[in-house]
JSON list of C-alpha atoms in Angstrom, two decimals:
[
{"chain": "A", "resi": 24, "resn": "ASP", "atom": "CA", "xyz": [-23.50, -10.16, -0.40]},
{"chain": "A", "resi": 25, "resn": "ASP", "atom": "CA", "xyz": [-21.57, -7.53, 1.53]},
{"chain": "A", "resi": 26, "resn": "ILE", "atom": "CA", "xyz": [-18.75, -9.87, 2.40]},
{"chain": "A", "resi": 27, "resn": "PRO", "atom": "CA", "xyz": [-15.81, -10.03, 0.02]},
{"chain": "A", "resi": 28, "resn": "PRO", "atom": "CA", "xyz": [-14.69, -13.47, -1.15]},
{"chain": "A", "resi": 29, "resn": "THR", "atom": "CA", "xyz": [-11.69, -14.62, 0.85]},
{"chain": "A", "resi": 30, "resn": "SER", "atom": "CA", "xyz": [-11.93, -18.31, 1.46]},
{"chain": "A", "resi": 31, "resn": "ALA", "atom": "CA", "xyz": [-11.20, -20.07, -1.81]},
{"chain": "A", "resi": 32, "resn": "ILE", "atom": "CA", "xyz": [-7.56, -20.85, -2.22]},
{"chain": "A", "resi": 33, "resn": "LEU", "atom": "CA", "xyz": [-7.07, -22.26, -5.67]},
{"chain": "A", "resi": 34, "resn": "LEU", "atom": "CA", "xyz": [-4.14, -23.58, -7.52]},
{"chain": "A", "resi": 35, "resn": "ASP", "atom": "CA", "xyz": [-3.72, -20.97, -10.19]},
{"chain": "A", "resi": 36, "resn": "PRO", "atom": "CA", "xyz": [-0.66, -21.05, -12.40]},
{"chain": "A", "resi": 37, "resn": "ASP", "atom": "CA", "xyz": [-0.85, -17.28, -12.71]},
{"chain": "A", "resi": 38, "resn": "HIS", "atom": "CA", "xyz": [-1.03, -16.67, -8.99]},
{"chain": "A", "resi": 39, "resn": "CYS", "atom": "CA", "xyz": [2.69, -16.10, -8.72]},
{"chain": "A", "resi": 40, "resn": "ASN", "atom": "CA", "xyz": [2.37, -13.07, -10.90]},
{"chain": "A", "resi": 41, "resn": "PHE", "atom": "CA", "xyz": [1.35, -10.59, -8.26]},
{"chain": "A", "resi": 42, "resn": "SER", "atom": "CA", "xyz": [1.96, -7.67, -10.55]},
{"chain": "A", "resi": 43, "resn": "GLN", "atom": "CA", "xyz": [-1.07, -8.01, -12.77]},
{"chain": "A", "resi": 44, "resn": "VAL", "atom": "CA", "xyz": [-2.48, -5.05, -10.95]},
{"chain": "A", "resi": 45, "resn": "VAL", "atom": "CA", "xyz": [-0.25, -2.13, -10.01]},
{"chain": "A", "resi": 46, "resn": "PHE", "atom": "CA", "xyz": [-1.03, 0.45, -7.37]},
{"chain": "A", "resi": 47, "resn": "ASN", "atom": "CA", "xyz": [-0.04, 3.95, -8.43]},
{"chain": "A", "resi": 48, "resn": "ASP", "atom": "CA", "xyz": [0.81, 7.10, -6.49]},
{"chain": "A", "resi": 49, "resn": "VAL", "atom": "CA", "xyz": [0.48, 5.54, -3.06]},
{"chain": "A", "resi": 50, "resn": "GLU", "atom": "CA", "xyz": [1.37, 8.17, -0.45]},
{"chain": "A", "resi": 51, "resn": "LYS", "atom": "CA", "xyz": [3.61, 7.49, 2.54]},
{"chain": "A", "resi": 52, "resn": "PHE", "atom": "CA", "xyz": [1.14, 9.30, 4.76]},
{"chain": "A", "resi": 53, "resn": "TYR", "atom": "CA", "xyz": [-2.53, 10.04, 4.58]},
{"chain": "A", "resi": 54, "resn": "VAL", "atom": "CA", "xyz": [-4.10, 12.72, 6.73]},
{"chain": "A", "resi": 55, "resn": "PRO", "atom": "CA", "xyz": [-6.29, 11.14, 9.40]},
{"chain": "A", "resi": 56, "resn": "GLY", "atom": "CA", "xyz": [-9.94, 11.98, 8.96]},
{"chain": "A", "resi": 57, "resn": "GLY", "atom": "CA", "xyz": [-9.72, 12.40, 5.20]},
{"chain": "A", "resi": 58, "resn": "ASP", "atom": "CA", "xyz": [-11.02, 10.15, 2.43]},
{"chain": "A", "resi": 59, "resn": "ILE", "atom": "CA", "xyz": [-8.33, 8.43, 0.39]},
{"chain": "A", "resi": 60, "resn": "ILE", "atom": "CA", "xyz": [-8.18, 7.56, -3.27]},
{"chain": "A", "resi": 61, "resn": "CYS", "atom": "CA", "xyz": [-6.56, 4.33, -4.29]},
{"chain": "A", "resi": 62, "resn": "ASN", "atom": "CA", "xyz": [-5.29, 4.41, -7.88]},
{"chain": "A", "resi": 63, "resn": "TYR", "atom": "CA", "xyz": [-4.46, 1.23, -9.71]},
{"chain": "A", "resi": 64, "resn": "THR", "atom": "CA", "xyz": [-3.73, -0.06, -13.16]},
{"chain": "A", "resi": 65, "resn": "PHE", "atom": "CA", "xyz": [-4.59, -3.37, -14.77]},
{"chain": "A", "resi": 66, "resn": "THR", "atom": "CA", "xyz": [-1.85, -4.83, -16.87]},
{"chain": "A", "resi": 67, "resn": "GLN", "atom": "CA", "xyz": [-2.65, -5.83, -20.39]},
{"chain": "A", "resi": 68, "resn": "HIS", "atom": "CA", "xyz": [-3.78, -9.38, -19.89]},
{"chain": "A", "resi": 69, "resn": "PHE", "atom": "CA", "xyz": [-5.49, -9.07, -16.57]},
{"chain": "A", "resi": 70, "resn": "ILE", "atom": "CA", "xyz": [-9.24, -9.45, -16.70]},
{"chain": "A", "resi": 71, "resn": "PRO", "atom": "CA", "xyz": [-10.93, -7.92, -13.66]},
{"chain": "A", "resi": 72, "resn": "ARG", "atom": "CA", "xyz": [-14.11, -9.48, -12.40]},
{"chain": "A", "resi": 73, "resn": "ARG", "atom": "CA", "xyz": [-17.20, -8.24, -10.63]},
{"chain": "A", "resi": 74, "resn": "LYS", "atom": "CA", "xyz": [-16.29, -9.55, -7.19]},
{"chain": "A", "resi": 75, "resn": "ASP", "atom": "CA", "xyz": [-12.66, -8.45, -7.13]},
{"chain": "A", "resi": 76, "resn": "TRP", "atom": "CA", "xyz": [-11.92, -6.17, -4.21]},
{"chain": "A", "resi": 77, "resn": "ILE", "atom": "CA", "xyz": [-9.29, -3.93, -2.74]},
{"chain": "A", "resi": 78, "resn": "GLY", "atom": "CA", "xyz": [-8.59, -4.26, 0.92]},
{"chain": "A", "resi": 79, "resn": "ILE", "atom": "CA", "xyz": [-6.60, -2.16, 3.33]},
{"chain": "A", "resi": 80, "resn": "PHE", "atom": "CA", "xyz": [-4.46, -4.56, 5.37]},
{"chain": "A", "resi": 81, "resn": "ARG", "atom": "CA", "xyz": [-2.11, -4.03, 8.26]},
{"chain": "A", "resi": 82, "resn": "VAL", "atom": "CA", "xyz": [1.43, -4.89, 7.16]},
{"chain": "A", "resi": 83, "resn": "GLY", "atom": "CA", "xyz": [2.20, -8.41, 8.31]},
{"chain": "A", "resi": 84, "resn": "TRP", "atom": "CA", "xyz": [-1.26, -9.83, 7.58]},
{"chain": "A", "resi": 85, "resn": "LYS", "atom": "CA", "xyz": [-1.53, -13.58, 7.30]},
{"chain": "A", "resi": 86, "resn": "THR", "atom": "CA", "xyz": [-4.85, -14.22, 5.58]},
{"chain": "A", "resi": 87, "resn": "THR", "atom": "CA", "xyz": [-7.04, -12.04, 3.38]},
{"chain": "A", "resi": 88, "resn": "ARG", "atom": "CA", "xyz": [-9.76, -12.32, 6.00]},
{"chain": "A", "resi": 89, "resn": "GLU", "atom": "CA", "xyz": [-7.77, -9.86, 8.08]},
{"chain": "A", "resi": 90, "resn": "TYR", "atom": "CA", "xyz": [-8.65, -6.86, 5.90]},
{"chain": "A", "resi": 91, "resn": "TYR", "atom": "CA", "xyz": [-9.29, -3.68, 7.89]},
{"chain": "A", "resi": 92, "resn": "THR", "atom": "CA", "xyz": [-11.75, -2.39, 5.32]},
{"chain": "A", "resi": 93, "resn": "PHE", "atom": "CA", "xyz": [-12.44, -3.04, 1.67]},
{"chain": "A", "resi": 94, "resn": "MET", "atom": "CA", "xyz": [-14.05, -1.69, -1.50]},
{"chain": "A", "resi": 95, "resn": "TRP", "atom": "CA", "xyz": [-15.22, -3.62, -4.53]},
{"chain": "A", "resi": 96, "resn": "ALA", "atom": "CA", "xyz": [-12.86, -2.95, -7.40]},
{"chain": "A", "resi": 97, "resn": "THR", "atom": "CA", "xyz": [-14.22, -0.59, -10.00]},
{"chain": "A", "resi": 98, "resn": "LEU", "atom": "CA", "xyz": [-14.45, -2.22, -13.40]},
{"chain": "A", "resi": 99, "resn": "PRO", "atom": "CA", "xyz": [-13.87, -0.47, -16.68]},
{"chain": "A", "resi": 100, "resn": "ARG", "atom": "CA", "xyz": [-16.98, -0.17, -18.86]},
{"chain": "A", "resi": 101, "resn": "ASP", "atom": "CA", "xyz": [-15.08, -1.39, -21.86]},
{"chain": "A", "resi": 102, "resn": "LEU", "atom": "CA", "xyz": [-12.08, -3.56, -21.25]},
{"chain": "A", "resi": 103, "resn": "ASN", "atom": "CA", "xyz": [-10.77, -3.02, -24.74]},
{"chain": "A", "resi": 104, "resn": "THR", "atom": "CA", "xyz": [-10.03, 0.66, -24.50]},
{"chain": "A", "resi": 105, "resn": "GLU", "atom": "CA", "xyz": [-6.69, 2.03, -23.42]},
{"chain": "A", "resi": 106, "resn": "SER", "atom": "CA", "xyz": [-8.24, 4.14, -20.65]},
{"chain": "A", "resi": 107, "resn": "ALA", "atom": "CA", "xyz": [-9.85, 1.03, -19.21]},
{"chain": "A", "resi": 108, "resn": "THR", "atom": "CA", "xyz": [-6.69, 0.06, -17.43]},
{"chain": "A", "resi": 109, "resn": "GLN", "atom": "CA", "xyz": [-6.60, 3.10, -15.12]},
{"chain": "A", "resi": 110, "resn": "GLN", "atom": "CA", "xyz": [-8.95, 2.75, -12.18]},
{"chain": "A", "resi": 111, "resn": "LYS", "atom": "CA", "xyz": [-9.55, 4.22, -8.77]},
{"chain": "A", "resi": 112, "resn": "VAL", "atom": "CA", "xyz": [-11.63, 3.60, -5.69]},
{"chain": "A", "resi": 113, "resn": "GLN", "atom": "CA", "xyz": [-12.33, 5.95, -2.83]},
{"chain": "A", "resi": 114, "resn": "PHE", "atom": "CA", "xyz": [-12.15, 4.87, 0.79]},
{"chain": "A", "resi": 115, "resn": "LYS", "atom": "CA", "xyz": [-14.26, 6.97, 3.11]},
{"chain": "A", "resi": 116, "resn": "ALA", "atom": "CA", "xyz": [-12.49, 8.39, 6.15]},
{"chain": "A", "resi": 117, "resn": "TYR", "atom": "CA", "xyz": [-15.02, 6.81, 8.51]},
{"chain": "A", "resi": 118, "resn": "TYR", "atom": "CA", "xyz": [-13.85, 3.29, 7.64]},
{"chain": "A", "resi": 119, "resn": "LEU", "atom": "CA", "xyz": [-10.11, 3.97, 7.79]},
{"chain": "A", "resi": 120, "resn": "PRO", "atom": "CA", "xyz": [-7.74, 2.95, 10.59]},
{"chain": "A", "resi": 121, "resn": "LYS", "atom": "CA", "xyz": [-7.24, 5.44, 13.38]},
{"chain": "A", "resi": 122, "resn": "ASP", "atom": "CA", "xyz": [-3.81, 4.30, 14.57]},
{"chain": "A", "resi": 123, "resn": "ASP", "atom": "CA", "xyz": [-0.32, 4.90, 13.17]},
{"chain": "A", "resi": 124, "resn": "GLU", "atom": "CA", "xyz": [0.43, 1.33, 12.13]},
{"chain": "A", "resi": 125, "resn": "TYR", "atom": "CA", "xyz": [1.67, 0.58, 8.63]},
{"chain": "A", "resi": 126, "resn": "TYR", "atom": "CA", "xyz": [-0.99, -0.49, 6.16]},
{"chain": "A", "resi": 127, "resn": "GLN", "atom": "CA", "xyz": [-1.05, -1.48, 2.50]},
{"chain": "A", "resi": 128, "resn": "PHE", "atom": "CA", "xyz": [-3.57, -1.95, -0.27]},
{"chain": "A", "resi": 129, "resn": "CYS", "atom": "CA", "xyz": [-4.04, -5.44, -1.63]},
{"chain": "A", "resi": 130, "resn": "TYR", "atom": "CA", "xyz": [-6.01, -6.40, -4.72]},
{"chain": "A", "resi": 131, "resn": "VAL", "atom": "CA", "xyz": [-7.85, -9.67, -4.17]},
{"chain": "A", "resi": 132, "resn": "ASP", "atom": "CA", "xyz": [-9.69, -11.35, -7.00]},
{"chain": "A", "resi": 133, "resn": "GLU", "atom": "CA", "xyz": [-13.00, -13.26, -6.99]},
{"chain": "A", "resi": 134, "resn": "ASP", "atom": "CA", "xyz": [-11.23, -16.48, -6.08]},
{"chain": "A", "resi": 135, "resn": "GLY", "atom": "CA", "xyz": [-9.53, -14.91, -3.09]},
{"chain": "A", "resi": 136, "resn": "VAL", "atom": "CA", "xyz": [-6.19, -14.75, -4.87]},
{"chain": "A", "resi": 137, "resn": "VAL", "atom": "CA", "xyz": [-4.03, -11.73, -4.06]},
{"chain": "A", "resi": 138, "resn": "ARG", "atom": "CA", "xyz": [-3.02, -10.02, -7.30]},
{"chain": "A", "resi": 139, "resn": "ALA", "atom": "CA", "xyz": [-1.13, -7.05, -5.96]},
{"chain": "A", "resi": 140, "resn": "ALA", "atom": "CA", "xyz": [0.15, -5.39, -2.82]},
{"chain": "A", "resi": 141, "resn": "SER", "atom": "CA", "xyz": [1.10, -1.75, -2.48]},
{"chain": "A", "resi": 142, "resn": "VAL", "atom": "CA", "xyz": [3.95, -0.07, -0.66]},
{"chain": "A", "resi": 143, "resn": "PRO", "atom": "CA", "xyz": [3.03, 0.70, 2.96]},
{"chain": "A", "resi": 144, "resn": "PHE", "atom": "CA", "xyz": [1.47, 3.89, 4.28]},
{"chain": "A", "resi": 145, "resn": "GLN", "atom": "CA", "xyz": [0.40, 5.40, 7.57]},
{"chain": "A", "resi": 146, "resn": "PHE", "atom": "CA", "xyz": [-2.29, 7.73, 8.77]},
{"chain": "A", "resi": 147, "resn": "ARG", "atom": "CA", "xyz": [-0.49, 10.72, 10.24]},
{"chain": "A", "resi": 148, "resn": "PRO", "atom": "CA", "xyz": [-1.05, 14.45, 10.46]},
{"chain": "A", "resi": 149, "resn": "GLU", "atom": "CA", "xyz": [0.94, 16.35, 7.81]},
{"chain": "A", "resi": 150, "resn": "SER", "atom": "CA", "xyz": [3.20, 18.36, 10.10]},
{"chain": "A", "resi": 151, "resn": "GLU", "atom": "CA", "xyz": [4.50, 15.32, 11.92]},
{"chain": "A", "resi": 152, "resn": "ASP", "atom": "CA", "xyz": [7.04, 13.57, 9.74]},
{"chain": "B", "resi": 3, "resn": "ILE", "atom": "CA", "xyz": [-6.49, -27.93, -3.68]},
{"chain": "B", "resi": 4, "resn": "TYR", "atom": "CA", "xyz": [-4.86, -26.15, -0.78]},
{"chain": "B", "resi": 5, "resn": "THR", "atom": "CA", "xyz": [-1.39, -25.05, -1.70]},
{"chain": "B", "resi": 6, "resn": "GLY", "atom": "CA", "xyz": [-0.55, -22.37, 0.80]},
{"chain": "B", "resi": 7, "resn": "ASP", "atom": "CA", "xyz": [-1.01, -19.75, -1.91]},
{"chain": "B", "resi": 8, "resn": "GLU", "atom": "CA", "xyz": [-2.26, -17.33, 0.64]},
{"chain": "B", "resi": 9, "resn": "SER", "atom": "CA", "xyz": [0.88, -17.60, 2.71]},
{"chain": "B", "resi": 10, "resn": "VAL", "atom": "CA", "xyz": [2.88, -16.99, -0.46]},
{"chain": "B", "resi": 11, "resn": "ALA", "atom": "CA", "xyz": [0.77, -13.89, -1.09]},
{"chain": "B", "resi": 12, "resn": "SER", "atom": "CA", "xyz": [1.08, -12.73, 2.49]},
{"chain": "B", "resi": 13, "resn": "HIS", "atom": "CA", "xyz": [4.84, -13.21, 2.28]},
{"chain": "B", "resi": 14, "resn": "PHE", "atom": "CA", "xyz": [5.00, -11.30, -1.00]},
{"chain": "B", "resi": 15, "resn": "ALA", "atom": "CA", "xyz": [3.00, -8.43, 0.50]},
{"chain": "B", "resi": 16, "resn": "LEU", "atom": "CA", "xyz": [5.28, -8.35, 3.53]},
{"chain": "B", "resi": 17, "resn": "VAL", "atom": "CA", "xyz": [8.39, -8.30, 1.35]},
{"chain": "B", "resi": 18, "resn": "THR", "atom": "CA", "xyz": [6.92, -5.40, -0.64]},
{"chain": "B", "resi": 19, "resn": "ALA", "atom": "CA", "xyz": [6.38, -3.45, 2.57]},
{"chain": "B", "resi": 20, "resn": "TYR", "atom": "CA", "xyz": [9.75, -4.46, 3.99]},
{"chain": "B", "resi": 21, "resn": "GLU", "atom": "CA", "xyz": [11.72, -3.38, 0.92]},
{"chain": "B", "resi": 22, "resn": "ASP", "atom": "CA", "xyz": [10.02, -0.01, 0.85]},
{"chain": "B", "resi": 23, "resn": "ILE", "atom": "CA", "xyz": [10.49, 0.70, 4.54]},
{"chain": "B", "resi": 24, "resn": "LYS", "atom": "CA", "xyz": [14.13, -0.36, 4.29]},
{"chain": "B", "resi": 25, "resn": "LYS", "atom": "CA", "xyz": [14.59, 2.14, 1.47]},
{"chain": "B", "resi": 26, "resn": "ARG", "atom": "CA", "xyz": [12.92, 4.84, 3.58]},
{"chain": "B", "resi": 27, "resn": "LEU", "atom": "CA", "xyz": [15.24, 4.01, 6.48]},
{"chain": "B", "resi": 28, "resn": "LYS", "atom": "CA", "xyz": [18.25, 4.42, 4.19]},
{"chain": "B", "resi": 29, "resn": "ASP", "atom": "CA", "xyz": [16.93, 7.77, 2.96]},
{"chain": "B", "resi": 30, "resn": "SER", "atom": "CA", "xyz": [16.27, 8.88, 6.54]},
{"chain": "B", "resi": 31, "resn": "GLU", "atom": "CA", "xyz": [19.77, 7.91, 7.59]},
{"chain": "B", "resi": 32, "resn": "LYS", "atom": "CA", "xyz": [21.22, 9.83, 4.66]},
{"chain": "B", "resi": 33, "resn": "GLU", "atom": "CA", "xyz": [19.15, 12.87, 5.58]},
{"chain": "B", "resi": 34, "resn": "ASN", "atom": "CA", "xyz": [20.21, 12.47, 9.23]},
{"chain": "B", "resi": 35, "resn": "SER", "atom": "CA", "xyz": [23.90, 12.45, 8.45]},
{"chain": "B", "resi": 36, "resn": "PHE", "atom": "CA", "xyz": [23.39, 15.49, 6.24]},
{"chain": "B", "resi": 37, "resn": "LEU", "atom": "CA", "xyz": [21.64, 17.27, 9.12]},
{"chain": "B", "resi": 38, "resn": "LYS", "atom": "CA", "xyz": [24.44, 16.29, 11.52]},
{"chain": "B", "resi": 39, "resn": "LYS", "atom": "CA", "xyz": [27.01, 17.82, 9.20]},
{"chain": "B", "resi": 40, "resn": "ARG", "atom": "CA", "xyz": [24.87, 20.90, 8.84]},
{"chain": "B", "resi": 41, "resn": "ILE", "atom": "CA", "xyz": [24.58, 21.21, 12.64]},
{"chain": "B", "resi": 42, "resn": "ARG", "atom": "CA", "xyz": [28.34, 20.88, 13.03]},
{"chain": "B", "resi": 43, "resn": "VAL", "atom": "CA", "xyz": [28.96, 23.70, 10.55]},
{"chain": "B", "resi": 44, "resn": "LEU", "atom": "CA", "xyz": [26.42, 25.93, 12.28]},
{"chain": "B", "resi": 45, "resn": "GLU", "atom": "CA", "xyz": [27.86, 25.15, 15.71]},
{"chain": "B", "resi": 46, "resn": "GLU", "atom": "CA", "xyz": [31.30, 26.15, 14.52]},
{"chain": "B", "resi": 47, "resn": "ARG", "atom": "CA", "xyz": [29.87, 29.33, 13.08]},
{"chain": "B", "resi": 48, "resn": "LEU", "atom": "CA", "xyz": [28.07, 30.06, 16.36]},
{"chain": "B", "resi": 49, "resn": "ALA", "atom": "CA", "xyz": [31.24, 29.45, 18.35]},
{"chain": "B", "resi": 50, "resn": "GLY", "atom": "CA", "xyz": [33.02, 31.83, 15.97]},
{"chain": "B", "resi": 51, "resn": "THR", "atom": "CA", "xyz": [30.53, 34.66, 16.47]},
{"chain": "B", "resi": 52, "resn": "ARG", "atom": "CA", "xyz": [30.68, 34.16, 20.23]},
{"chain": "B", "resi": 53, "resn": "SER", "atom": "CA", "xyz": [34.45, 34.58, 20.31]},
{"chain": "B", "resi": 54, "resn": "ASP", "atom": "CA", "xyz": [34.06, 37.70, 18.15]},
{"chain": "B", "resi": 55, "resn": "GLU", "atom": "CA", "xyz": [31.95, 39.44, 20.81]}
]
């Protein structure tokens, strides 16, 4: 049960709407060796499910199986409250990439459908710009 | 039904990254040309102080 769902590729009329989840405050650079917080927002009609996940992918990925690391999406306790739409997950430093490639967050739902992709970021020391 | 949804998604994700990096490149180039101008001004000023000595 520790493997995120990636295989099912379903015909979903909503699949074209990638913006049902929005990643917020994504940094251009994260300091190597630090944990990172991924903030995201569900849009009004999006219903998150228990096996949705957020992966860190190298830019240029071809299939969702290529995730570098992932976290299960955090679900709001009560979907009907306003605050329910704002969520975050923490990625522990240990599991993060160690190179300076470009990566992005992707939100993948239970059916393996990608619902959102973030702007790219790198892991780089602060001083080096 | 296999529809190539994943390749659509992968393309979308790539476009998202591409557009953002392109914007960063533009910003970097703007900053670069600003720095070049700045350097030119400072070089002129330096040359001026040298001829004053």
